[in-house]
Amino acid sequence: MSYTLMYKETGKDIMYKIWHCSNRPMIIFSHSDGGSIVFADKLFPIKRGTLCYIGAKKFHYTMPENPDSYVRSKIFCSNENFENTLKIMQSNFNNKFGHDNEVCAIVDEDKIEEVENLFDTLNEAINDDQYASAHYTSAFIKLLIYIDKYALRYTPSPKTFFSTAISYINSNLNDKITVDEIAEVCHMSKYYFCRRFKQIVGYTVMEYILNTRLANAKVLLTSTDLAISEISERCGFSGFSYFSRVFKENCGITPNEFRKRGVGLETHATNHREKNYAT
């Protein structure tokens, strides 16, 4: 099959709070309320009716407020099939739904059932080879239309202390960042800020910064021909040797080995250190 569907999975995602990506474009549909979908440079809310397109090799993690009762559907599409779908649309979708992009939308309450019906159709199509392709393409296009239509209707990063912290961190990843600076930007005491941040994310501010820098480095290692020393500098590490050591400590292999194994990102994205902070 050219796509994989996981419909109405309930419970804690195995990649909960862990940076990961897929080799294929994917769409997540949330049936639950509460929490966030986090990218290296964006933060989107998890709400009932959230549709999130995530491009291939785009690192992210989900952070539902109630992970044990979190309900979501996911569809993974082959790159070739997805590109053919965009050609059928003959629109500006190529710019919006590129491999490096993420687009989130929250559909209106009265449209949620229609979106769920599209996933029902996809679920039926995958079990019937005779009409899977036509039904898949039609339903998938309709999902993209919903995302395109409703993506413009809300602000993805509400001004909470957490979104303020994430925004500041992501805007200054190339520089040295201190917890005192972030707490000051958030107008909170350092102690209270650190405690609240860890309650939400599951690990400390500095651990989050390190994981985000590593996630960015992984993307550059597998999507560019930049020298590893330049990637180290772009991602805010103090030196090539330090970057190489930290990367191997967290990922189990060197940056160069990771680059060579780039085709296996979907399964290799979970690093040793991040596993310790999944709850």
PDB file of N, CA, C and O in Angstrom, residues 93-122:
ATOM      1  N   PHE A  93      -0.848  24.368  -3.239  1.00  0.00           N
ATOM      2  CA  PHE A  93      -0.570  23.397  -2.191  1.00  0.00           C
ATOM      3  C   PHE A  93       0.899  22.997  -2.162  1.00  0.00           C
ATOM      4  O   PHE A  93       1.414  22.617  -1.123  1.00  0.00           O
ATOM      5  N   ASN A  94       1.567  23.044  -3.315  1.00  0.00           N
ATOM      6  CA  ASN A  94       2.974  22.659  -3.343  1.00  0.00           C
ATOM      7  C   ASN A  94       3.807  23.525  -2.410  1.00  0.00           C
ATOM      8  O   ASN A  94       4.797  23.073  -1.854  1.00  0.00           O
ATOM      9  N   ASN A  95       3.416  24.784  -2.249  1.00  0.00           N
ATOM     10  CA  ASN A  95       4.135  25.675  -1.346  1.00  0.00           C
ATOM     11  C   ASN A  95       3.758  25.413   0.101  1.00  0.00           C
ATOM     12  O   ASN A  95       4.594  25.427   0.993  1.00  0.00           O
ATOM     13  N   LYS A  96       2.488  25.172   0.351  1.00  0.00           N
ATOM     14  CA  LYS A  96       2.026  24.997   1.721  1.00  0.00           C
ATOM     15  C   LYS A  96       2.385  23.633   2.286  1.00  0.00           C
ATOM     16  O   LYS A  96       2.776  23.499   3.442  1.00  0.00           O
ATOM     17  N   PHE A  97       2.252  22.588   1.467  1.00  0.00           N
ATOM     18  CA  PHE A  97       2.463  21.228   1.942  1.00  0.00           C
ATOM     19  C   PHE A  97       3.761  20.644   1.413  1.00  0.00           C
ATOM     20  O   PHE A  97       3.792  19.530   0.911  1.00  0.00           O
ATOM     21  N   GLY A  98       4.837  21.398   1.544  1.00  0.00           N
ATOM     22  CA  GLY A  98       6.140  20.903   1.139  1.00  0.00           C
ATOM     23  C   GLY A  98       6.702  19.931   2.161  1.00  0.00           C
ATOM     24  O   GLY A  98       6.186  19.786   3.272  1.00  0.00           O
ATOM     25  N   HIS A  99       7.785  19.271   1.795  1.00  0.00           N
ATOM     26  CA  HIS A  99       8.367  18.255   2.670  1.00  0.00           C
ATOM     27  C   HIS A  99       8.964  18.857   3.941  1.00  0.00           C
ATOM     28  O   HIS A  99       9.152  18.158   4.934  1.00  0.00           O
ATOM     29  N   ASP A 100       9.287  20.152   3.914  1.00  0.00           N
ATOM     30  CA  ASP A 100       9.907  20.779   5.080  1.00  0.00           C
ATOM     31  C   ASP A 100       8.899  21.546   5.935  1.00  0.00           C
ATOM     32  O   ASP A 100       9.283  22.236   6.871  1.00  0.00           O
ATOM     33  N   ASN A 101       7.628  21.438   5.603  1.00  0.00           N
ATOM     34  CA  ASN A 101       6.623  22.272   6.242  1.00  0.00           C
ATOM     35  C   ASN A 101       5.826  21.526   7.308  1.00  0.00           C
ATOM     36  O   ASN A 101       5.798  20.300   7.358  1.00  0.00           O
ATOM     37  N   GLU A 102       5.164  22.317   8.122  1.00  0.00           N
ATOM     38  CA  GLU A 102       4.128  21.794   9.013  1.00  0.00           C
ATOM     39  C   GLU A 102       2.975  22.794   8.969  1.00  0.00           C
ATOM     40  O   GLU A 102       3.204  24.001   8.973  1.00  0.00           O
ATOM     41  N   VAL A 103       1.760  22.304   8.865  1.00  0.00           N
ATOM     42  CA  VAL A 103       0.577  23.155   8.783  1.00  0.00           C
ATOM     43  C   VAL A 103      -0.473  22.576   9.712  1.00  0.00           C
ATOM     44  O   VAL A 103      -0.850  21.411   9.585  1.00  0.00           O
ATOM     45  N   CYS A 104      -0.929  23.378  10.663  1.00  0.00           N
ATOM     46  CA  CYS A 104      -1.958  22.913  11.587  1.00  0.00           C
ATOM     47  C   CYS A 104      -3.236  23.733  11.414  1.00  0.00           C
ATOM     48  O   CYS A 104      -3.186  24.927  11.123  1.00  0.00           O
ATOM     49  N   ALA A 105      -4.361  23.084  11.595  1.00  0.00           N
ATOM     50  CA  ALA A 105      -5.662  23.735  11.484  1.00  0.00           C
ATOM     51  C   ALA A 105      -6.585  23.159  12.540  1.00  0.00           C
ATOM     52  O   ALA A 105      -6.363  22.039  13.029  1.00  0.00           O
ATOM     53  N   ILE A 106      -7.598  23.912  12.903  1.00  0.00           N
ATOM     54  CA  ILE A 106      -8.644  23.415  13.800  1.00  0.00           C
ATOM     55  C   ILE A 106      -9.966  23.580  13.060  1.00  0.00           C
ATOM     56  O   ILE A 106     -10.416  24.708  12.829  1.00  0.00           O
ATOM     57  N   VAL A 107     -10.564  22.462  12.673  1.00  0.00           N
ATOM     58  CA  VAL A 107     -11.802  22.533  11.899  1.00  0.00           C
ATOM     59  C   VAL A 107     -12.961  22.916  12.815  1.00  0.00           C
ATOM     60  O   VAL A 107     -12.921  22.696  14.023  1.00  0.00           O
ATOM     61  N   ASP A 108     -13.991  23.515  12.236  1.00  0.00           N
ATOM     62  CA  ASP A 108     -15.171  23.898  13.005  1.00  0.00           C
ATOM     63  C   ASP A 108     -15.828  22.664  13.621  1.00  0.00           C
ATOM     64  O   ASP A 108     -15.740  21.554  13.083  1.00  0.00           O
ATOM     65  N   GLU A 109     -16.508  22.892  14.738  1.00  0.00           N
ATOM     66  CA  GLU A 109     -17.149  21.792  15.463  1.00  0.00           C
ATOM     67  C   GLU A 109     -18.082  20.985  14.559  1.00  0.00           C
ATOM     68  O   GLU A 109     -18.114  19.746  14.624  1.00  0.00           O
ATOM     69  N   ASP A 110     -18.819  21.671  13.682  1.00  0.00           N
ATOM     70  CA  ASP A 110     -19.787  20.963  12.842  1.00  0.00           C
ATOM     71  C   ASP A 110     -19.137  20.242  11.660  1.00  0.00           C
ATOM     72  O   ASP A 110     -19.827  19.572  10.883  1.00  0.00           O
ATOM     73  N   LYS A 111     -17.804  20.369  11.527  1.00  0.00           N
ATOM     74  CA  LYS A 111     -17.095  19.679  10.453  1.00  0.00           C
ATOM     75  C   LYS A 111     -16.308  18.466  10.956  1.00  0.00           C
ATOM     76  O   LYS A 111     -15.773  17.693  10.154  1.00  0.00           O
ATOM     77  N   ILE A 112     -16.238  18.299  12.271  1.00  0.00           N
ATOM     78  CA  ILE A 112     -15.439  17.210  12.836  1.00  0.00           C
ATOM     79  C   ILE A 112     -15.945  15.849  12.374  1.00  0.00           C
ATOM     80  O   ILE A 112     -15.165  14.955  12.007  1.00  0.00           O
ATOM     81  N   GLU A 113     -17.261  15.681  12.365  1.00  0.00           N
ATOM     82  CA  GLU A 113     -17.819  14.397  11.931  1.00  0.00           C
ATOM     83  C   GLU A 113     -17.467  14.105  10.475  1.00  0.00           C
ATOM     84  O   GLU A 113     -17.185  12.954  10.115  1.00  0.00           O
ATOM     85  N   GLU A 114     -17.451  15.139   9.631  1.00  0.00           N
ATOM     86  CA  GLU A 114     -17.096  14.948   8.229  1.00  0.00           C
ATOM     87  C   GLU A 114     -15.645  14.475   8.099  1.00  0.00           C
ATOM     88  O   GLU A 114     -15.337  13.610   7.276  1.00  0.00           O
ATOM     89  N   VAL A 115     -14.753  15.048   8.908  1.00  0.00           N
ATOM     90  CA  VAL A 115     -13.354  14.630   8.872  1.00  0.00           C
ATOM     91  C   VAL A 115     -13.227  13.183   9.351  1.00  0.00           C
ATOM     92  O   VAL A 115     -12.495  12.379   8.766  1.00  0.00           O
ATOM     93  N   GLU A 116     -13.956  12.849  10.407  1.00  0.00           N
ATOM     94  CA  GLU A 116     -13.923  11.465  10.894  1.00  0.00           C
ATOM     95  C   GLU A 116     -14.434  10.501   9.834  1.00  0.00           C
ATOM     96  O   GLU A 116     -13.924   9.380   9.689  1.00  0.00           O
ATOM     97  N   ASN A 117     -15.438  10.925   9.055  1.00  0.00           N
ATOM     98  CA  ASN A 117     -15.955  10.086   7.974  1.00  0.00           C
ATOM     99  C   ASN A 117     -14.901   9.865   6.889  1.00  0.00           C
ATOM    100  O   ASN A 117     -14.855   8.790   6.267  1.00  0.00           O
ATOM    101  N   LEU A 118     -14.050  10.876   6.661  1.00  0.00           N
ATOM    102  CA  LEU A 118     -12.978  10.710   5.688  1.00  0.00           C
ATOM    103  C   LEU A 118     -11.997   9.636   6.148  1.00  0.00           C
ATOM    104  O   LEU A 118     -11.519   8.820   5.348  1.00  0.00           O
ATOM    105  N   PHE A 119     -11.704   9.622   7.441  1.00  0.00           N
ATOM    106  CA  PHE A 119     -10.822   8.581   7.962  1.00  0.00           C
ATOM    107  C   PHE A 119     -11.496   7.215   7.906  1.00  0.00           C
ATOM    108  O   PHE A 119     -10.839   6.194   7.671  1.00  0.00           O
ATOM    109  N   ASP A 120     -12.815   7.177   8.095  1.00  0.00           N
ATOM    110  CA  ASP A 120     -13.544   5.921   7.922  1.00  0.00           C
ATOM    111  C   ASP A 120     -13.392   5.411   6.491  1.00  0.00           C
ATOM    112  O   ASP A 120     -13.175   4.216   6.259  1.00  0.00           O
ATOM    113  N   THR A 121     -13.523   6.319   5.535  1.00  0.00           N
ATOM    114  CA  THR A 121     -13.381   5.955   4.127  1.00  0.00           C
ATOM    115  C   THR A 121     -11.981   5.421   3.842  1.00  0.00           C
ATOM    116  O   THR A 121     -11.812   4.410   3.145  1.00  0.00           O
ATOM    117  N   LEU A 122     -10.974   6.097   4.394  1.00  0.00           N
ATOM    118  CA  LEU A 122      -9.602   5.640   4.207  1.00  0.00           C
ATOM    119  C   LEU A 122      -9.390   4.265   4.832  1.00  0.00           C
ATOM    120  O   LEU A 122      -8.684   3.416   4.280  1.00  0.00           O
TER     121      LEU A 122
END
